[in-house]
Amino acid sequence: MKCDICHEEEAFYKRTYEGVSLCRKCFVNNIEEKVRRTISKYDMLSPQGRVAVAVSGGKDSLTLLTIMNRIEREFPKIELAAITIDEGIGGYRDEAIEIAESYCKEVGVEHVVLSFKELFGHTLDSIVKSRRELTPCSYCGVLRRRAINEAAKTVKADVVATAHNLDDEVQTFMLNLFHGDVNRIARVKPVLNDFTGRFLRRVKPLCEVVEKEVALFAYLTGIRFQSMPCPYMSTSLRNDMRSILNRMEAKHSAGIKYTAYRSMEKIREMLEKSKVGVELSNCEFCGEPTVAKVCEVCNLLGEFKGGEATTGRCPNSCQYLHP
Ligand code: SF4
Ligand code: ZN
């Protein structure tokens, strides 16, 4: 069967949700084009400025860096930097950091690694050993969001690009539904602007590409990425949600994730019109943006220190938070 785009090469992939078959070259071009369209549709980037790409060493983030690097060549006033967060997960993160580092060197992008230990005084492993109330991913997600913001500031970025794909976005939507967190549904979107002057604008250029196609792009373009899953992954609700959505898609409808994504967008627009989820203030302890009096990071680290949110800005005015 021939490719439905170029009508010359043999097709190797059938995109069932659109009913089109693509050859290797057209598939890669099509994903790049899709990302460019997403960037322009949501006005994610300006033609100049410094973009920090959050790179974990996995397929999604290295795909994002590859595509952003190609876009950067066409916009010489855009500068890229890569940031990697070392959560402190023994036997897992070291390999990912090595992959991220060597890829950044290969493509000539500045790379900065910032660790939980450096920033919060604890590795994720030590937090998980001492606290068992929440799943490791709950601690990790909250602390990593903050760490990405701090790392992006160190490379003087104007904007942070993260590699959330369409599957991630739909999973997050469903998880927020199950947690009853309507405010958060309104805040999960392709672009998160800074209302407070404390955190950087965040964009998600891969948010309209399904996970399977991100993996295929990485494979076809020869990107080396870490395939070993995080040892804590099986404990997360997100992991179960991923399996449920994949099973539903395989069994019932090829476009189920897309349909959910579109519904999610409409619900978010309605919530935004009703002014749900947009109110942010500054955390009483660390001053970072939050929807409550105390931000999630201070809550978690405060709990970790024994009930008191003791996190705050460094007395020596360094840029990091300290427990
Ligand atoms: Fe962190 Fe969970 Fe992801 Fe592991 S699976 S890196 S603990 S969020
Ligand atoms: Zn083709």
CSV table of C-alpha atoms in Angstrom, one decimal, residues 30-267:
chain,number,residue,atom,x,y,z
A,30,ASN,CA,3.9,15.1,9.6
A,31,ILE,CA,4.8,14.9,13.4
A,32,GLU,CA,7.1,17.8,13.0
A,33,GLU,CA,4.4,19.8,11.2
A,34,LYS,CA,1.9,18.9,13.8
A,35,VAL,CA,4.1,20.3,16.6
A,36,ARG,CA,4.8,23.5,14.6
A,37,ARG,CA,1.0,23.9,14.2
A,38,THR,CA,0.4,23.4,17.9
A,39,ILE,CA,3.1,26.0,18.7
A,40,SER,CA,1.5,28.5,16.4
A,41,LYS,CA,-2.1,27.6,17.3
A,42,TYR,CA,-1.5,28.4,21.0
A,43,ASP,CA,1.0,31.1,20.3
A,44,MET,CA,3.5,29.2,22.5
A,45,LEU,CA,6.8,30.9,21.4
A,46,SER,CA,7.8,34.3,20.3
A,47,PRO,CA,10.4,34.6,17.5
A,48,GLN,CA,13.1,35.4,20.0
A,49,GLY,CA,13.9,34.4,23.5
A,50,ARG,CA,15.4,31.6,25.5
A,51,VAL,CA,13.5,28.3,25.8
A,52,ALA,CA,14.4,25.8,28.4
A,53,VAL,CA,13.4,22.3,27.3
A,54,ALA,CA,12.8,19.9,30.2
A,55,VAL,CA,14.7,16.7,29.2
A,56,SER,CA,14.3,13.6,31.3
A,57,GLY,CA,16.2,11.3,28.9
A,58,GLY,CA,13.0,9.5,27.8
A,59,LYS,CA,11.5,9.3,24.4
A,60,ASP,CA,9.1,12.2,24.8
A,61,SER,CA,11.6,14.8,26.0
A,62,LEU,CA,14.3,13.8,23.5
A,63,THR,CA,11.7,14.0,20.7
A,64,LEU,CA,10.7,17.4,21.8
A,65,LEU,CA,14.3,18.6,22.0
A,66,THR,CA,15.0,17.2,18.5
A,67,ILE,CA,12.0,19.0,17.0
A,68,MET,CA,12.7,22.2,18.9
A,69,ASN,CA,16.3,22.1,17.7
A,70,ARG,CA,15.1,22.0,14.1
A,71,ILE,CA,12.7,24.9,14.7
A,72,GLU,CA,15.5,26.9,16.4
A,73,ARG,CA,17.6,26.7,13.2
A,74,GLU,CA,14.8,28.6,11.3
A,75,PHE,CA,14.5,31.2,14.1
A,76,PRO,CA,18.1,32.3,14.9
A,77,LYS,CA,16.8,34.6,17.7
A,78,ILE,CA,15.5,31.6,19.6
A,79,GLU,CA,18.0,30.0,22.0
A,80,LEU,CA,17.6,26.6,23.5
A,81,ALA,CA,18.8,25.2,26.7
A,82,ALA,CA,18.0,21.7,28.2
A,83,ILE,CA,17.3,21.1,31.9
A,84,THR,CA,17.2,17.8,33.6
A,85,ILE,CA,15.9,17.1,37.1
A,86,ASP,CA,17.7,14.4,39.1
A,87,GLU,CA,15.0,13.3,41.6
A,88,GLY,CA,17.5,10.9,43.3
A,89,ILE,CA,16.0,7.6,42.2
A,90,GLY,CA,18.7,5.0,42.7
A,91,GLY,CA,19.5,2.7,39.7
A,92,TYR,CA,17.3,4.7,37.4
A,93,ARG,CA,18.0,8.3,36.9
A,94,ASP,CA,21.7,8.1,36.4
A,95,GLU,CA,21.3,6.3,33.0
A,96,ALA,CA,18.7,8.9,31.9
A,97,ILE,CA,21.0,11.8,32.8
A,98,GLU,CA,23.9,10.2,30.9
A,99,ILE,CA,21.6,9.8,27.8
A,100,ALA,CA,20.3,13.4,28.1
A,101,GLU,CA,23.8,14.8,28.6
A,102,SER,CA,25.3,12.9,25.6
A,103,TYR,CA,22.4,13.9,23.3
A,104,CYS,CA,22.7,17.6,24.3
A,105,LYS,CA,26.4,17.5,23.6
A,106,GLU,CA,25.8,15.9,20.2
A,107,VAL,CA,23.3,18.6,19.1
A,108,GLY,CA,25.2,21.4,20.8
A,109,VAL,CA,22.6,22.5,23.3
A,110,GLU,CA,23.5,23.8,26.8
A,111,HIS,CA,22.5,21.3,29.5
A,112,VAL,CA,21.9,21.9,33.2
A,113,VAL,CA,21.1,19.2,35.8
A,114,LEU,CA,19.5,20.2,39.1
A,115,SER,CA,18.8,17.6,41.8
A,116,PHE,CA,16.1,17.4,44.5
A,117,LYS,CA,18.9,16.9,47.0
A,118,GLU,CA,20.5,20.2,46.0
A,119,LEU,CA,17.2,22.1,45.9
A,120,PHE,CA,15.1,20.5,48.7
A,121,GLY,CA,17.8,18.7,50.8
A,122,HIS,CA,16.3,15.3,50.1
A,123,THR,CA,16.4,12.7,47.4
A,124,LEU,CA,13.1,11.2,46.3
A,125,ASP,CA,14.3,7.8,47.6
A,126,SER,CA,14.9,9.2,51.1
A,127,ILE,CA,11.5,10.9,51.1
A,128,VAL,CA,9.8,7.7,50.0
A,129,LYS,CA,11.5,5.8,52.8
A,130,SER,CA,10.5,8.2,55.5
A,131,ARG,CA,7.0,9.0,54.3
A,132,ARG,CA,4.4,6.5,53.2
A,133,GLU,CA,1.2,8.6,53.2
A,134,LEU,CA,1.4,9.4,49.5
A,135,THR,CA,2.6,7.5,46.5
A,136,PRO,CA,6.2,8.3,45.3
A,137,CYS,CA,4.8,9.9,42.2
A,138,SER,CA,2.7,12.4,44.2
A,139,TYR,CA,5.9,13.7,45.9
A,140,CYS,CA,7.9,13.5,42.7
A,141,GLY,CA,5.4,15.4,40.5
A,142,VAL,CA,5.0,18.3,42.9
A,143,LEU,CA,8.7,18.7,43.6
A,144,ARG,CA,9.7,18.2,40.0
A,145,ARG,CA,7.4,21.0,38.8
A,146,ARG,CA,9.1,23.4,41.2
A,147,ALA,CA,12.5,22.1,40.3
A,148,ILE,CA,11.9,22.6,36.6
A,149,ASN,CA,11.0,26.2,37.3
A,150,GLU,CA,14.1,26.8,39.4
A,151,ALA,CA,16.4,25.1,36.8
A,152,ALA,CA,14.9,27.1,34.0
A,153,LYS,CA,15.6,30.3,35.9
A,154,THR,CA,19.3,29.3,36.2
A,155,VAL,CA,19.6,29.1,32.4
A,156,LYS,CA,17.8,32.5,32.2
A,157,ALA,CA,14.9,31.1,30.2
A,158,ASP,CA,11.9,33.1,29.2
A,159,VAL,CA,9.7,30.0,28.7
A,160,VAL,CA,9.8,26.3,29.7
A,161,ALA,CA,8.8,23.6,27.2
A,162,THR,CA,7.8,20.3,28.6
A,163,ALA,CA,7.1,17.1,26.7
A,164,HIS,CA,3.6,16.2,27.8
A,165,ASN,CA,1.9,14.3,25.0
A,166,LEU,CA,-1.8,13.9,24.3
A,167,ASP,CA,-2.0,10.7,26.4
A,168,ASP,CA,-0.5,12.5,29.4
A,169,GLU,CA,-3.0,15.3,29.1
A,170,VAL,CA,-6.0,13.0,28.9
A,171,GLN,CA,-4.7,10.9,31.8
A,172,THR,CA,-4.2,14.1,33.9
A,173,PHE,CA,-7.8,15.2,33.1
A,174,MET,CA,-9.2,11.8,34.2
A,175,LEU,CA,-7.1,11.7,37.3
A,176,ASN,CA,-8.3,15.2,38.3
A,177,LEU,CA,-11.8,14.0,37.8
A,178,PHE,CA,-11.3,11.1,40.1
A,179,HIS,CA,-9.6,13.4,42.6
A,180,GLY,CA,-12.5,15.8,42.4
A,181,ASP,CA,-10.1,18.6,41.6
A,182,VAL,CA,-12.1,20.8,39.3
A,183,ASN,CA,-9.8,23.8,39.8
A,184,ARG,CA,-6.9,21.8,38.5
A,185,ILE,CA,-8.9,20.7,35.4
A,186,ALA,CA,-9.1,24.4,34.5
A,187,ARG,CA,-5.3,24.9,35.0
A,188,VAL,CA,-4.1,22.0,32.9
A,189,LYS,CA,-3.6,23.5,29.4
A,190,PRO,CA,-1.2,23.7,26.5
A,191,VAL,CA,0.1,27.1,27.8
A,192,LEU,CA,0.3,28.2,31.4
A,193,ASN,CA,1.0,31.9,31.7
A,194,ASP,CA,2.6,33.6,34.6
A,195,PHE,CA,0.1,35.6,36.7
A,196,THR,CA,2.4,36.3,39.5
A,197,GLY,CA,5.9,37.1,38.2
A,198,ARG,CA,7.3,34.1,40.1
A,199,PHE,CA,7.1,31.2,37.7
A,200,LEU,CA,8.0,30.9,34.1
A,201,ARG,CA,5.5,30.6,31.2
A,202,ARG,CA,5.1,26.9,30.4
A,203,VAL,CA,4.3,25.4,27.1
A,204,LYS,CA,3.6,21.8,25.9
A,205,PRO,CA,4.4,21.6,22.2
A,206,LEU,CA,3.7,17.8,22.0
A,207,CYS,CA,0.2,18.0,23.6
A,208,GLU,CA,-1.6,17.0,20.4
A,209,VAL,CA,0.6,14.1,19.5
A,210,VAL,CA,-0.4,10.6,20.9
A,211,GLU,CA,2.2,8.8,22.9
A,212,LYS,CA,2.5,5.9,20.4
A,213,GLU,CA,3.5,8.3,17.6
A,214,VAL,CA,6.0,10.1,19.8
A,215,ALA,CA,7.7,6.7,20.4
A,216,LEU,CA,7.6,6.0,16.7
A,217,PHE,CA,9.1,9.3,15.8
A,218,ALA,CA,12.0,8.7,18.3
A,219,TYR,CA,12.5,5.2,16.8
A,220,LEU,CA,12.5,6.4,13.2
A,221,THR,CA,14.9,9.3,13.8
A,222,GLY,CA,17.3,7.1,15.7
A,223,ILE,CA,17.0,8.9,19.0
A,224,ARG,CA,18.6,6.9,21.9
A,225,PHE,CA,16.4,7.1,24.9
A,226,GLN,CA,15.9,5.4,28.3
A,227,SER,CA,13.3,2.7,28.0
A,228,MET,CA,13.6,1.3,31.5
A,229,PRO,CA,10.6,2.5,33.5
A,230,CYS,CA,11.0,4.2,36.8
A,231,PRO,CA,10.9,1.7,39.7
A,232,TYR,CA,8.1,3.6,41.3
A,233,MET,CA,5.9,3.7,38.2
A,234,SER,CA,3.8,0.7,39.1
A,235,THR,CA,2.6,2.4,42.3
A,236,SER,CA,0.9,5.3,40.5
A,237,LEU,CA,-2.7,5.8,39.7
A,238,ARG,CA,-1.5,7.4,36.4
A,239,ASN,CA,0.0,4.1,35.4
A,240,ASP,CA,-3.4,2.3,35.9
A,241,MET,CA,-5.2,5.1,34.0
A,242,ARG,CA,-2.7,4.8,31.1
A,243,SER,CA,-3.5,1.0,30.9
A,244,ILE,CA,-7.3,1.6,31.1
A,245,LEU,CA,-7.2,4.2,28.3
A,246,ASN,CA,-5.0,2.1,26.1
A,247,ARG,CA,-7.2,-0.9,26.6
A,248,MET,CA,-10.3,1.1,25.8
A,249,GLU,CA,-8.7,2.5,22.6
A,250,ALA,CA,-7.6,-1.0,21.5
A,251,LYS,CA,-10.9,-2.6,22.2
A,252,HIS,CA,-13.6,0.0,21.4
A,253,SER,CA,-12.5,3.0,19.4
A,254,ALA,CA,-9.2,4.1,17.8
A,255,GLY,CA,-9.9,7.8,18.4
A,256,ILE,CA,-11.1,7.6,22.0
A,257,LYS,CA,-8.1,9.6,23.3
A,258,TYR,CA,-8.6,12.3,20.7
A,259,THR,CA,-12.3,12.6,21.5
A,260,ALA,CA,-11.5,12.8,25.2
A,261,TYR,CA,-8.8,15.5,24.5
A,262,ARG,CA,-11.3,17.6,22.5
A,263,SER,CA,-14.0,17.2,25.3
A,264,MET,CA,-11.4,18.2,27.8
A,265,GLU,CA,-10.6,21.4,25.9
A,266,LYS,CA,-14.2,22.4,25.7
A,267,ILE,CA,-14.7,21.8,29.4
